[in-house]
PDB file of C-alpha atoms and ligand atoms in Angstrom:
ATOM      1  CA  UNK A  14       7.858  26.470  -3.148  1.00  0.00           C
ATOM      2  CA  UNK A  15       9.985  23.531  -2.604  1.00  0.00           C
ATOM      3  CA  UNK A  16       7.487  22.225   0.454  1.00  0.00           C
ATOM      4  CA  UNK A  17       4.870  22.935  -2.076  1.00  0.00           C
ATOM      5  CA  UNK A  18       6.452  20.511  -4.476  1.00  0.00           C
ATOM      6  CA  UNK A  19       7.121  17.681  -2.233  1.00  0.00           C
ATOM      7  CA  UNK A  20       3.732  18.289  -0.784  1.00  0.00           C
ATOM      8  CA  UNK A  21       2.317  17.051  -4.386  1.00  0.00           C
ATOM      9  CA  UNK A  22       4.735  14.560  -4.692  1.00  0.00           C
ATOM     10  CA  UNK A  23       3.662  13.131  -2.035  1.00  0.00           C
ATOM     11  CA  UNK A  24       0.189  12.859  -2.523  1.00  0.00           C
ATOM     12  CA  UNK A  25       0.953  11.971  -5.669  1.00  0.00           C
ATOM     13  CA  UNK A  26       2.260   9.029  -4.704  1.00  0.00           C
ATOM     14  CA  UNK A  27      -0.736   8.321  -2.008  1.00  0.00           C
ATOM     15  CA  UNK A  28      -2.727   8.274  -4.697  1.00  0.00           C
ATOM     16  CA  UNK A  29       0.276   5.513  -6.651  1.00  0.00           C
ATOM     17  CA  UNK A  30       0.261   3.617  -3.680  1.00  0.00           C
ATOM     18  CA  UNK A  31      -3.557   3.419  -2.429  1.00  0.00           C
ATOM     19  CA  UNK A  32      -5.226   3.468  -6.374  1.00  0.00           C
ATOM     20  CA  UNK A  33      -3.893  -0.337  -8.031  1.00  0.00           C
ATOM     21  CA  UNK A  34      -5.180  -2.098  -4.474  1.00  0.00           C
ATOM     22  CA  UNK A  35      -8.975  -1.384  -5.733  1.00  0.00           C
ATOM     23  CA  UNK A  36      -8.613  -2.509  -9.617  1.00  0.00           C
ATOM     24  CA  UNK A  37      -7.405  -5.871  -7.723  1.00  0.00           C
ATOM     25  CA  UNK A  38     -10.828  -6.460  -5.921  1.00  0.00           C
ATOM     26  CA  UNK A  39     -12.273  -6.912  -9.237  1.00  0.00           C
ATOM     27  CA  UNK A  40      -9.771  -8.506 -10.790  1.00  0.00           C
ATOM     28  CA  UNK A  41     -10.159 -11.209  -7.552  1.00  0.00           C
ATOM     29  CA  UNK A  42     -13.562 -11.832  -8.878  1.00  0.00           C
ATOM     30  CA  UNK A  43     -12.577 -12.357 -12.831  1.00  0.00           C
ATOM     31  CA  UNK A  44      -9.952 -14.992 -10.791  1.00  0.00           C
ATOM     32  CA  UNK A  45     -12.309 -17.279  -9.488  1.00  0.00           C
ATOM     33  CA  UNK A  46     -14.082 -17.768 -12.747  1.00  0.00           C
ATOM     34  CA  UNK A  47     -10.933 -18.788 -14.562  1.00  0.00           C
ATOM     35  CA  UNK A  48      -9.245 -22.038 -15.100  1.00  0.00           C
ATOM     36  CA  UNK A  49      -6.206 -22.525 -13.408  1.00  0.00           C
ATOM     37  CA  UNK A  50      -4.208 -22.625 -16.680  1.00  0.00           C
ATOM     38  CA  UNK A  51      -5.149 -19.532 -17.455  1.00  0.00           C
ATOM     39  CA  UNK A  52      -4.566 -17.982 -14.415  1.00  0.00           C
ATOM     40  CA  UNK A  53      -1.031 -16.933 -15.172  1.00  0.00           C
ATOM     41  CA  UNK A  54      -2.210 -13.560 -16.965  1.00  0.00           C
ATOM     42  CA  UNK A  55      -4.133 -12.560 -14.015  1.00  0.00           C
ATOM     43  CA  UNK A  56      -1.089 -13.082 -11.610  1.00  0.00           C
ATOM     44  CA  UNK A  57       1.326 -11.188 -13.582  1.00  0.00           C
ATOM     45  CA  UNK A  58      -1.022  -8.385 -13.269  1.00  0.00           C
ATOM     46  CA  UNK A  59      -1.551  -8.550  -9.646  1.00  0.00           C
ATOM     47  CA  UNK A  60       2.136  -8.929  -9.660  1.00  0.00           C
ATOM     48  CA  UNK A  61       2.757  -5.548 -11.313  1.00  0.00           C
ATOM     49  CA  UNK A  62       0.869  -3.969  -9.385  1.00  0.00           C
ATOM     50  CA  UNK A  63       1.664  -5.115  -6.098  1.00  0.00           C
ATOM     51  CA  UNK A  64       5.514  -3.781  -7.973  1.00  0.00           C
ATOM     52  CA  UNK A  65       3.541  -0.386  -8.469  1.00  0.00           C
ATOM     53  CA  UNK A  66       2.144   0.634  -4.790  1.00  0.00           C
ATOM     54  CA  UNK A  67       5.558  -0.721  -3.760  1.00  0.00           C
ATOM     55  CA  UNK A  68       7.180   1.942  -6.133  1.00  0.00           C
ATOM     56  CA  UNK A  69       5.218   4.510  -4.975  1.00  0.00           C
ATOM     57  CA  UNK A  70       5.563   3.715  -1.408  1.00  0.00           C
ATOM     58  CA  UNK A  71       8.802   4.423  -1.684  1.00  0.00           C
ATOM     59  CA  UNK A  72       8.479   7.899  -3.004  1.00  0.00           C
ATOM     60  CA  UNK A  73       5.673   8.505  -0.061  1.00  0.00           C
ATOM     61  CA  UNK A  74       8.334   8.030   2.666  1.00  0.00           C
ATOM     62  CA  UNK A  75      10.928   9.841   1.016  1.00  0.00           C
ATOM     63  CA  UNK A  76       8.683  13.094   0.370  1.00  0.00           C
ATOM     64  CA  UNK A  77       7.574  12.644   3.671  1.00  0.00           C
ATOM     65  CA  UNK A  78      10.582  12.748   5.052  1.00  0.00           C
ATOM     66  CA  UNK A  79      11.170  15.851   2.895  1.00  0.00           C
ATOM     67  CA  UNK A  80       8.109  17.452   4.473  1.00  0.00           C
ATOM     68  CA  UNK A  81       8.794  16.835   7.925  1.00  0.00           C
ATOM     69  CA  UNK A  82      12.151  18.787   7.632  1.00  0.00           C
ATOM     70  CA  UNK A  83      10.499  21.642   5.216  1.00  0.00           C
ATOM     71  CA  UNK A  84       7.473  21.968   7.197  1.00  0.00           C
ATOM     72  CA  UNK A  85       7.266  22.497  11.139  1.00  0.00           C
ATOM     73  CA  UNK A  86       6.478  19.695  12.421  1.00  0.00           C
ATOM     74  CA  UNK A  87       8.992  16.934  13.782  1.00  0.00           C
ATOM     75  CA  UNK A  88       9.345  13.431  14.534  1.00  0.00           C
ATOM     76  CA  UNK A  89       8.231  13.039  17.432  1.00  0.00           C
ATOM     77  CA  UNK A  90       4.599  14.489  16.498  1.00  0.00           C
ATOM     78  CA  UNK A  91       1.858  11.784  17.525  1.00  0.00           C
ATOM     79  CA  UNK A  92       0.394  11.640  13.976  1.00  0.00           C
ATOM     80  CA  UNK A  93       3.866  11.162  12.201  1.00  0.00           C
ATOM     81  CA  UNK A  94       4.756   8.617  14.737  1.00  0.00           C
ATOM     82  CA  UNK A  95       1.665   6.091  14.095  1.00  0.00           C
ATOM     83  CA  UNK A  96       2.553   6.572  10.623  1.00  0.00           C
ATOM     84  CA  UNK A  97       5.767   5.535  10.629  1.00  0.00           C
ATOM     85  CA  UNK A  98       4.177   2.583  13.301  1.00  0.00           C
ATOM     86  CA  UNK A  99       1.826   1.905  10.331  1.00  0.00           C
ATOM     87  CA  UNK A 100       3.915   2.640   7.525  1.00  0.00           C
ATOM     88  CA  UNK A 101       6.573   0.157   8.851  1.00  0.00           C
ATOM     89  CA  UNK A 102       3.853  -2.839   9.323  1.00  0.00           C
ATOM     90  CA  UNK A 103       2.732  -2.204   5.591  1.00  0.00           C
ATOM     91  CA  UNK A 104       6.334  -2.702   4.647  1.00  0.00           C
ATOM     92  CA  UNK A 105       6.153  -5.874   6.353  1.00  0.00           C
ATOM     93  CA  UNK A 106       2.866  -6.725   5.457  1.00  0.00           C
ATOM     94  CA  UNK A 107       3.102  -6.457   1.586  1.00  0.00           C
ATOM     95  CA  UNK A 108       6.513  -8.375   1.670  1.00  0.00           C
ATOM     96  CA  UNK A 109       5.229 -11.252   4.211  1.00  0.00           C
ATOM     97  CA  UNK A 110       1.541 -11.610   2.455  1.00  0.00           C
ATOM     98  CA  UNK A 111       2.334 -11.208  -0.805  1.00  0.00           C
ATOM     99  CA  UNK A 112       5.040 -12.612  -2.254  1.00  0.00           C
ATOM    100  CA  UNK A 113       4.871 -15.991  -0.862  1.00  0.00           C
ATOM    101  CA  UNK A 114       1.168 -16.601  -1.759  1.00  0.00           C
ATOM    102  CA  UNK A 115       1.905 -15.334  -5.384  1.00  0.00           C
ATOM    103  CA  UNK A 116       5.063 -17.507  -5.928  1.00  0.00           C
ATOM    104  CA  UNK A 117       3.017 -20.418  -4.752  1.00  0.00           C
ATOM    105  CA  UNK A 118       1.311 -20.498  -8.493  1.00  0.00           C
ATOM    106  CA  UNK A 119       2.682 -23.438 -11.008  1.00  0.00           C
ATOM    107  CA  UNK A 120       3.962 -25.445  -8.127  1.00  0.00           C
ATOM    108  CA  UNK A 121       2.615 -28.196  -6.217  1.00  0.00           C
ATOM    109  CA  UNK A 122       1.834 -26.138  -3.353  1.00  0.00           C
ATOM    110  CA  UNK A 123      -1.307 -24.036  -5.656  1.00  0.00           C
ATOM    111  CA  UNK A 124      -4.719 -24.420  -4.261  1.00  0.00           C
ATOM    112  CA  UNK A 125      -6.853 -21.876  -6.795  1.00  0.00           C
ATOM    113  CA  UNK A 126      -9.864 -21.116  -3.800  1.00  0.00           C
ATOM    114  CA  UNK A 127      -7.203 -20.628  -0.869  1.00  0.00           C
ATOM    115  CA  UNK A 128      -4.985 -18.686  -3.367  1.00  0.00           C
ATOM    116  CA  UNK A 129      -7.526 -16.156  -3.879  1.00  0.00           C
ATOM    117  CA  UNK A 130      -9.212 -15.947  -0.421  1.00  0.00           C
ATOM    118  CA  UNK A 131      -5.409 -15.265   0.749  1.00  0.00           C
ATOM    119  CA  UNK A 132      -4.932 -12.708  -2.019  1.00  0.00           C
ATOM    120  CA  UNK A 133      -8.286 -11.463  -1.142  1.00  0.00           C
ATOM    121  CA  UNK A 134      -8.007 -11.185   2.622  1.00  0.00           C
ATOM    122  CA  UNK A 135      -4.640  -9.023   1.677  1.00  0.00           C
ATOM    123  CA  UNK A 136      -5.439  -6.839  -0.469  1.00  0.00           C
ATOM    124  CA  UNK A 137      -7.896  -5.388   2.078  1.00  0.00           C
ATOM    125  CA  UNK A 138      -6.023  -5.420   5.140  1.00  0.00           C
ATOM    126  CA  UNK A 139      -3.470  -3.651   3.206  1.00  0.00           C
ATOM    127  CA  UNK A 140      -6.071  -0.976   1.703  1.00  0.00           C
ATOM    128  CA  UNK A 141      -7.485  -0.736   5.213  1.00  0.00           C
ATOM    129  CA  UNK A 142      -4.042   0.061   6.724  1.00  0.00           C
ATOM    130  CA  UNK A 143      -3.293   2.753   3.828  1.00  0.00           C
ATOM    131  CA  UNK A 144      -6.932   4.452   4.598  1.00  0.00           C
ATOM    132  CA  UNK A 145      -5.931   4.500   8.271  1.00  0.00           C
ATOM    133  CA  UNK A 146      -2.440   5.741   7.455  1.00  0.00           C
ATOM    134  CA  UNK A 147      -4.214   8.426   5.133  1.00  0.00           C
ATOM    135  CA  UNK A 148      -6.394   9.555   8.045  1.00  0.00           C
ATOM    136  CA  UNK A 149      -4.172   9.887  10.518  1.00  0.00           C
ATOM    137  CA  UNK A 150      -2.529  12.211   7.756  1.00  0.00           C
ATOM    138  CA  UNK A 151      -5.378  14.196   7.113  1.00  0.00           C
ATOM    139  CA  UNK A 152      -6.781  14.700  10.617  1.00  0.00           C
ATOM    140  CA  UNK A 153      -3.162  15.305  12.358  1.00  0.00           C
ATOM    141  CA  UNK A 154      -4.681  13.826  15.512  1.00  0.00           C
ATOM    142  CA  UNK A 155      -2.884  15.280  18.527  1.00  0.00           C
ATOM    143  CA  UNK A 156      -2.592  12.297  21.183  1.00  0.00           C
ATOM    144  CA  UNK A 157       0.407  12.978  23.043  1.00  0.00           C
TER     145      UNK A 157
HETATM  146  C1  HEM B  15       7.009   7.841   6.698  1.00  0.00           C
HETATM  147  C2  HEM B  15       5.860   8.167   6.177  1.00  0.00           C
HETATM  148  C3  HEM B  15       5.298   9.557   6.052  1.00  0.00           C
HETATM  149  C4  HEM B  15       5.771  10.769   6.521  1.00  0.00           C
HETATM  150  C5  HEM B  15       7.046  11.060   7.297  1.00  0.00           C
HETATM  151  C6  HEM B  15       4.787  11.773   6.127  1.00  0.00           C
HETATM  152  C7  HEM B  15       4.867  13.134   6.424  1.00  0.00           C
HETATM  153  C8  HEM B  15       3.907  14.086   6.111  1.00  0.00           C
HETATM  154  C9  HEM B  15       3.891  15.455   6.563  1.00  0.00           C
HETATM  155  C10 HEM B  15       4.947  16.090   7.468  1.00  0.00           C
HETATM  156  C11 HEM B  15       2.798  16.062   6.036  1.00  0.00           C
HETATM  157  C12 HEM B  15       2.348  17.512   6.283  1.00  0.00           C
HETATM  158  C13 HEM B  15       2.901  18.439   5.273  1.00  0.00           C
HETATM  159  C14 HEM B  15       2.505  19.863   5.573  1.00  0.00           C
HETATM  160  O1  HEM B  15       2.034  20.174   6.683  1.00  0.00           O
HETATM  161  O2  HEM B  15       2.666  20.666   4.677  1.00  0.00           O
HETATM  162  C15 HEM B  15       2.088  15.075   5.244  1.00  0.00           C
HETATM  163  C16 HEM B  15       0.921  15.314   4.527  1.00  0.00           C
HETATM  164  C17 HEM B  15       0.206  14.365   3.862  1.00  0.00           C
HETATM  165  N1  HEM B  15       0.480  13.002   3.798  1.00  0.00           N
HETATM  166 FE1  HEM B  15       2.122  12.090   4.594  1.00  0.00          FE
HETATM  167  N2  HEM B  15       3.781  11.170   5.424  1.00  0.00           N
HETATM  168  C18 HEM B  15       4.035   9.819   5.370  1.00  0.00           C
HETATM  169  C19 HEM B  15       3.248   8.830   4.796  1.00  0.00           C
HETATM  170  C20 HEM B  15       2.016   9.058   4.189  1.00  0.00           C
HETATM  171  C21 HEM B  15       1.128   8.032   3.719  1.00  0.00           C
HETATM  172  C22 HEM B  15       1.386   6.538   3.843  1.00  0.00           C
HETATM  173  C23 HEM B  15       0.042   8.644   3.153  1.00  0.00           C
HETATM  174  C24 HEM B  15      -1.167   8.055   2.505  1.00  0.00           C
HETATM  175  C25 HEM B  15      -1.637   6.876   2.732  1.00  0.00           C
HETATM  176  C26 HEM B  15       0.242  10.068   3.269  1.00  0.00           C
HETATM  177  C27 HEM B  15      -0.612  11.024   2.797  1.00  0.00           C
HETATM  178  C28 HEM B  15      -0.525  12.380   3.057  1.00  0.00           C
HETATM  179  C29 HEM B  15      -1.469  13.392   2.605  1.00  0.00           C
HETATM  180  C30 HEM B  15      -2.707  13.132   1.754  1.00  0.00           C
HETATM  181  C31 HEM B  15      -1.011  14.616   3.110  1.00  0.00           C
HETATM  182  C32 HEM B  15      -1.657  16.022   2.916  1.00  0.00           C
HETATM  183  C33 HEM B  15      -2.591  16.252   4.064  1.00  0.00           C
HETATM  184  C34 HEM B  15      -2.580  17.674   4.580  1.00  0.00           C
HETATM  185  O3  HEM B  15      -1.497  18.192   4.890  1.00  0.00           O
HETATM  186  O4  HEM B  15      -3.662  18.215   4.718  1.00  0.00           O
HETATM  187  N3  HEM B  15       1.461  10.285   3.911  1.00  0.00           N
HETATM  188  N4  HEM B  15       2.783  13.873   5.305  1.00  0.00           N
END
């Protein structure tokens, strides 16, 4: 019962933590046809939910953590280990791509087209690493 629970929980929060990265791709596009005054709406919103998958990241790894001790397998499982590999460079990755290209907007340092090609090229390497993470969660490839 209780594996059952943290079972949902946590693909509950897959879904919390995969789901805001693809309303950003069109939000990208809505980006580059507004004004750089204007922009500030957009940002908050990308903001947000940046704040979002990183919320729900943080329930993922917990529940996981809860499932590897409720369910049989442990950590040295080749399937939990790349996902703690991958989980650790999307920790990295949304703290070291994000944030500084965001804060960049309303200085001196804002360039509108590199500012959303950088946001852009993010957004899916970070989806791409959460699809990869979600495989390797699925399948349970055995490789050691
Ligand atoms: C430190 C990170 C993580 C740990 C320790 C972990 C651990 C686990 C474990 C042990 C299971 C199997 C539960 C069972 O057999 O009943 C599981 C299932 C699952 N995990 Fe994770 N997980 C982590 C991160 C993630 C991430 C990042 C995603 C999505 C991107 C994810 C999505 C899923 C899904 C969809 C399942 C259900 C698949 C199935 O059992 O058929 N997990 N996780």
């Amino acid at each position: 019962m209780l594996h059952i629970f943290f079972l949902y929980i946590h693909i509950l929060s897959a879904i919390g933590s995969i789901g805001p990265l693809f309303a950003l791709i069109p939000m990208l596009k809505k980006m580059e046809e507004t004004d750089e005054a204007s922009l500030g709406g957009f940002v908050q919103s990308f903001q947000y939910a940046i704040s979002v998958v990183k919320h729900f990241g943080h329930i993922l790894v917990t529940s996981g953590v809860f499932l590897i001790i409720l369910s049989g397998w442990t950590w040295t499982t080749s399937w939990v280990v790349l996902t703690i590999v991958g989980m650790g460079s999307s920790v990295f990755y949304l703290a070291r791509a994000f944030k500084p290209t965001l804060k960049t907007y309303g200085t001196s340092d804002f360039n509108k087209e590199s500012f959303i090609a950088k946001l852009r090229k993010s957004t899916w390497i970070y989806i791409l690493l959460l699809l990869f993470v979600l495989w390797l969660m699925v399948a349970k490839p055995v490789l050691w």
